Coordinates of C-alpha atoms in Angstrom, one line a residue:
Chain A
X4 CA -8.4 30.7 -13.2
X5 CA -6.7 30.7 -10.4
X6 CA -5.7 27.4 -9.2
X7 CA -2.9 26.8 -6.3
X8 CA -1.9 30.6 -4.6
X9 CA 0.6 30.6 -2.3
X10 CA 1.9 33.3 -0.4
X11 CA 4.0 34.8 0.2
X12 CA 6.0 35.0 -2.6
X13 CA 9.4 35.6 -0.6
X14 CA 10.3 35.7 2.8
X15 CA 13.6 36.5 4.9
X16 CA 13.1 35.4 8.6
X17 CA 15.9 35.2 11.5
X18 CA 16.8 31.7 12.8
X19 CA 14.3 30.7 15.6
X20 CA 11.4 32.6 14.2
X21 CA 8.1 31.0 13.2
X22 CA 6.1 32.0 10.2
X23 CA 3.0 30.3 7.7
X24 CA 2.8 29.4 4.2
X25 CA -0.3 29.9 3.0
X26 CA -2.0 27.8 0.3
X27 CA -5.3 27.6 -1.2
X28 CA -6.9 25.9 -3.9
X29 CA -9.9 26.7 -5.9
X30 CA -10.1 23.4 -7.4
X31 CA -11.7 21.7 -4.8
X32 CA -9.0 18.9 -5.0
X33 CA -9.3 16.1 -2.2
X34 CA -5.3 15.8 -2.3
X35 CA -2.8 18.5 -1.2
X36 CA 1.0 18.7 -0.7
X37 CA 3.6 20.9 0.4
X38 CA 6.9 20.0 -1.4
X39 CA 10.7 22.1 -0.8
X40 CA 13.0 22.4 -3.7
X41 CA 16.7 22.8 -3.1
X42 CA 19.2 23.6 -5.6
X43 CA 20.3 21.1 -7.9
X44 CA 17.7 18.4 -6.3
X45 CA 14.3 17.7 -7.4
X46 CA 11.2 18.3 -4.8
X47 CA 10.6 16.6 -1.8
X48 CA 7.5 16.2 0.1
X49 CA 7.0 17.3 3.4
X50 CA 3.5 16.7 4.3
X51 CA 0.2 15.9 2.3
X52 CA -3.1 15.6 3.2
X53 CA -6.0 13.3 1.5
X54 CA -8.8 15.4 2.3
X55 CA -10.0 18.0 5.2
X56 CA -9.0 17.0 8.6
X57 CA -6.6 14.2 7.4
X58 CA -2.2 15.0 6.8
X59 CA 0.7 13.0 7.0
X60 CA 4.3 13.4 7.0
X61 CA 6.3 13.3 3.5
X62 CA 9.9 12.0 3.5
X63 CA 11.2 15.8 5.3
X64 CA 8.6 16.6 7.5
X65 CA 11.2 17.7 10.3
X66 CA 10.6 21.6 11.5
X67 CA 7.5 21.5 9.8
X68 CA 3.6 21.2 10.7
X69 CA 0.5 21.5 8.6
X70 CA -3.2 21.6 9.0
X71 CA -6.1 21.1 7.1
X72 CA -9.3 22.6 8.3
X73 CA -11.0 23.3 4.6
X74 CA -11.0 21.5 1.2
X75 CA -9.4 24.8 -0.1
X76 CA -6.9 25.6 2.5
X77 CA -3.0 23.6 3.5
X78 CA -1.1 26.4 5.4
X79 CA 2.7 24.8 6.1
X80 CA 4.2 26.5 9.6
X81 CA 7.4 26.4 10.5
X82 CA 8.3 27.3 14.1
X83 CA 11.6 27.4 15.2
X84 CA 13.3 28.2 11.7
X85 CA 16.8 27.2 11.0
X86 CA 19.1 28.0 7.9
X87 CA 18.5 24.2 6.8
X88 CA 15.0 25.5 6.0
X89 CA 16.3 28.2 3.6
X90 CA 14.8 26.8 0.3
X91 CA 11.7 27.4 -2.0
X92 CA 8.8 25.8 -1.0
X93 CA 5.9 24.5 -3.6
X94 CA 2.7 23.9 -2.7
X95 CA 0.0 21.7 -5.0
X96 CA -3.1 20.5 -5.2
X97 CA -4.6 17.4 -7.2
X98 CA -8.0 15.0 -8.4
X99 CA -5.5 11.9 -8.8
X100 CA -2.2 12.0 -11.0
X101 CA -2.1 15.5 -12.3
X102 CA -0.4 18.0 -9.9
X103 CA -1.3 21.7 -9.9
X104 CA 1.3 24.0 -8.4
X105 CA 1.5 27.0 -7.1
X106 CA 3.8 29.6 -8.1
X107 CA 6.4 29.2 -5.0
X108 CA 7.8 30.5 -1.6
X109 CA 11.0 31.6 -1.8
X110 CA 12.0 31.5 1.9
X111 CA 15.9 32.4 3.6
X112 CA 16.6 31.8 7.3
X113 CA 19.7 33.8 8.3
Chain B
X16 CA 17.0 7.1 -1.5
X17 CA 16.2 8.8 -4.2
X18 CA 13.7 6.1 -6.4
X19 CA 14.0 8.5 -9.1
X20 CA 16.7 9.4 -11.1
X21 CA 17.8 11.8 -13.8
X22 CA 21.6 11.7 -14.4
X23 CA 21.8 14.4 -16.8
X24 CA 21.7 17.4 -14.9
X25 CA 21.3 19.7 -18.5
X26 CA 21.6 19.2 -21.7
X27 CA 21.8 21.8 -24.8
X28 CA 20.4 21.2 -28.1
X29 CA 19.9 23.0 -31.4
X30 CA 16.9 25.0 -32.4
X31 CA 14.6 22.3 -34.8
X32 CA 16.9 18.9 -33.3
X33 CA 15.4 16.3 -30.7
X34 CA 15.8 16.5 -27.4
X35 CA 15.8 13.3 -25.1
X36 CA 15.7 13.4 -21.5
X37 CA 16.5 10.5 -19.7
X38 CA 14.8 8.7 -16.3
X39 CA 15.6 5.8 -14.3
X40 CA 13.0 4.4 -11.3
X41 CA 14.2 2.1 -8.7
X42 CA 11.0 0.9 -7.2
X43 CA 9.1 -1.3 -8.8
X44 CA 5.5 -0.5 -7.0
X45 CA 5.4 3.1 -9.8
X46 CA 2.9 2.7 -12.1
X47 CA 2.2 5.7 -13.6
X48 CA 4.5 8.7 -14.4
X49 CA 5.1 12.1 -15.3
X50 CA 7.0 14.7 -16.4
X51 CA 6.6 18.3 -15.2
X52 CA 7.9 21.1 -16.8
X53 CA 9.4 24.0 -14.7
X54 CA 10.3 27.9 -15.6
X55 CA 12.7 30.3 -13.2
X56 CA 10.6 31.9 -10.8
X57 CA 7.5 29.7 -11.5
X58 CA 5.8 26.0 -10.0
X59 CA 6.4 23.4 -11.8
X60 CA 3.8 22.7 -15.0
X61 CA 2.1 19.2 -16.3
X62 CA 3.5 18.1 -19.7
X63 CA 2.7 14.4 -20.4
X64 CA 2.1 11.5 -18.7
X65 CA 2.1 8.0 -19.1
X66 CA 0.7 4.8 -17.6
X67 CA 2.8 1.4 -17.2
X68 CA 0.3 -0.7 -19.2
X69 CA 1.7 1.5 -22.1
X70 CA 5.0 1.6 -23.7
X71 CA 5.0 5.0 -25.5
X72 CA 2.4 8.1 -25.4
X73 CA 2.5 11.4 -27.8
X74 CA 1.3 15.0 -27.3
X75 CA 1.8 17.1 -30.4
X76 CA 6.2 17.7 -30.2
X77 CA 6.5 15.7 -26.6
X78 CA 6.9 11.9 -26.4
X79 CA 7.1 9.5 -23.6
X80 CA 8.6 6.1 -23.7
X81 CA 8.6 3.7 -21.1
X82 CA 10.7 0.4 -21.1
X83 CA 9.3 -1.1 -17.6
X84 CA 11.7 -4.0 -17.8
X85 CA 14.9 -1.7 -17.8
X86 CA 12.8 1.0 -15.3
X87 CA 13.5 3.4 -17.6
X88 CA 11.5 5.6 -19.5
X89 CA 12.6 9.3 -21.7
X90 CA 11.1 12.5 -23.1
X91 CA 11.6 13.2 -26.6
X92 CA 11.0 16.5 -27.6
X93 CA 10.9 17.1 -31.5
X94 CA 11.4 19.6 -32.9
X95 CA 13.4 21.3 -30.2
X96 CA 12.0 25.4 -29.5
X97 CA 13.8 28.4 -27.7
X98 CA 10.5 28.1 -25.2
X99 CA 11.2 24.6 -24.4
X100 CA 14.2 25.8 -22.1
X101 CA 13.0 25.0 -18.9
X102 CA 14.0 22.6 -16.5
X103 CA 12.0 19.4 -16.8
X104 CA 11.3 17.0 -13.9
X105 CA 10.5 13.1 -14.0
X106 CA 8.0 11.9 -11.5
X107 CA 6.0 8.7 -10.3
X108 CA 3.3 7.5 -8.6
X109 CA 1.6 4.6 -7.4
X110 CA -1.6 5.1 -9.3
X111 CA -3.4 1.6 -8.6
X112 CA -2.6 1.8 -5.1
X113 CA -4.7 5.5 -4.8
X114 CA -0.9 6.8 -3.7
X115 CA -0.9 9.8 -5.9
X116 CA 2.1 11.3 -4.0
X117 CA 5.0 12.2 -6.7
X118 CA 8.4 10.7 -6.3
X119 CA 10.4 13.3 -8.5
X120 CA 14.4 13.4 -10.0
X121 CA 16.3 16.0 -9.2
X122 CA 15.7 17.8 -12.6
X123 CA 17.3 18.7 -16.2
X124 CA 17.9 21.9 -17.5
X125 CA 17.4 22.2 -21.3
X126 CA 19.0 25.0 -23.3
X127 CA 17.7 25.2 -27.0
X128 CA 20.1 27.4 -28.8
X129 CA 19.2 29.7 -31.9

């Protein structure tokens, strides 16, 4: 039963430093997608992928890359991090329509 | 550009009254939509969906409508429950077009009171 894991759970980096979300999915779900939430907006996507080996960018991909090696796995890095990044990030995982997320990254850049 | 919109940002009802959320779309490609369900400190959850060849779907205390012509569509929750505070999330997708990415509003909060 466990579905879309993400971790970690929360994170405090410095400005400039790199890190990766991790994400898996035991599903095995051909679509994947990294979304951010920021207070008082809904989600926006930042990158999704349509299968293993295949991603594209979302409407914020800026400061952000992903990869997609497995079916199971969409690990979101961020490398140079700034405070604009300071949000909590969803990952999710679908067949078609239905979205399964994960639990959440809560992530702070100061 | 936000294509979806949810202009109530919360709403409180009474314990056992309806609940309607509201939800406006802008672009006219959507075809399918959603609304997601979402506690403090956890992802958002599935709660109903419905397609645009329909006007109104029902699950148990949740209903959707959808008025295509007005690009509207609303959640009716009845009756209303403490656990159905939560903030709750419209979303669409282009379903014909295999575009399964969600498009979501910025979210209202429901507070059922006792």
């Amino acid at each position: 039963n466990a579905g879309v894991t993400q971790t970690p759970k929360f994170r405090i980096l410095k400005i400039g430093q790199s890190m990766t979300l991790q994400c898996t999915q035991d599903m095995n779900h051909n679509y994947m997608y990294w979304y951010r939430q920021d207070p008082g907006m809904g989600l926006k996507l930042i990158y999704y992928s349509v299968g293993a080996g295949i991603t594209d960018k979302g409407e914020v991909p800026n400061g952000y890359n992903v990869s997609r090696s497995t079916t199971e796995d969409f690990p979101l890095r961020l490398e140079l991090a700034a405070p604009s990044q300071t949000s909590v990030y969803f990952c999710a995982s679908s067949y078609t329509d239905e979205a399964f997320f994960g639990q959440g990254t809560r992530l702070t850049v100061v | 550009d936000q294509q979806v919109k949810q202009n109530s940002p919360s709403l409180s009802v009474q314990e056992g009254r309806i609940s309607i959320l509201n939800c406006d779309y802008t672009n006219s490609m959507f075809d399918y939509f959603l609304w997601y369900k979402k506690y403090p400190a956890e992802g958002p959850t599935f709660l109903i969906s419905i397609s645009s060849i329909k006007d109104k779907n029902e699950d148990g205390r949740f209903t959707v409508f959808l008025n295509k012509s007005a690009k509207h569509l609303s959640l009716h929750i009845v009756p209303s429950q403490p656990g159905d505070s939560a903030v709750y999330f419209c979303a669409a997708i282009r379903y014909r077009r295999n575009d399964y990415k969600l498009s979501f509003g910025a979210g209202t909060t429901v507070t059922v009171r006792a």
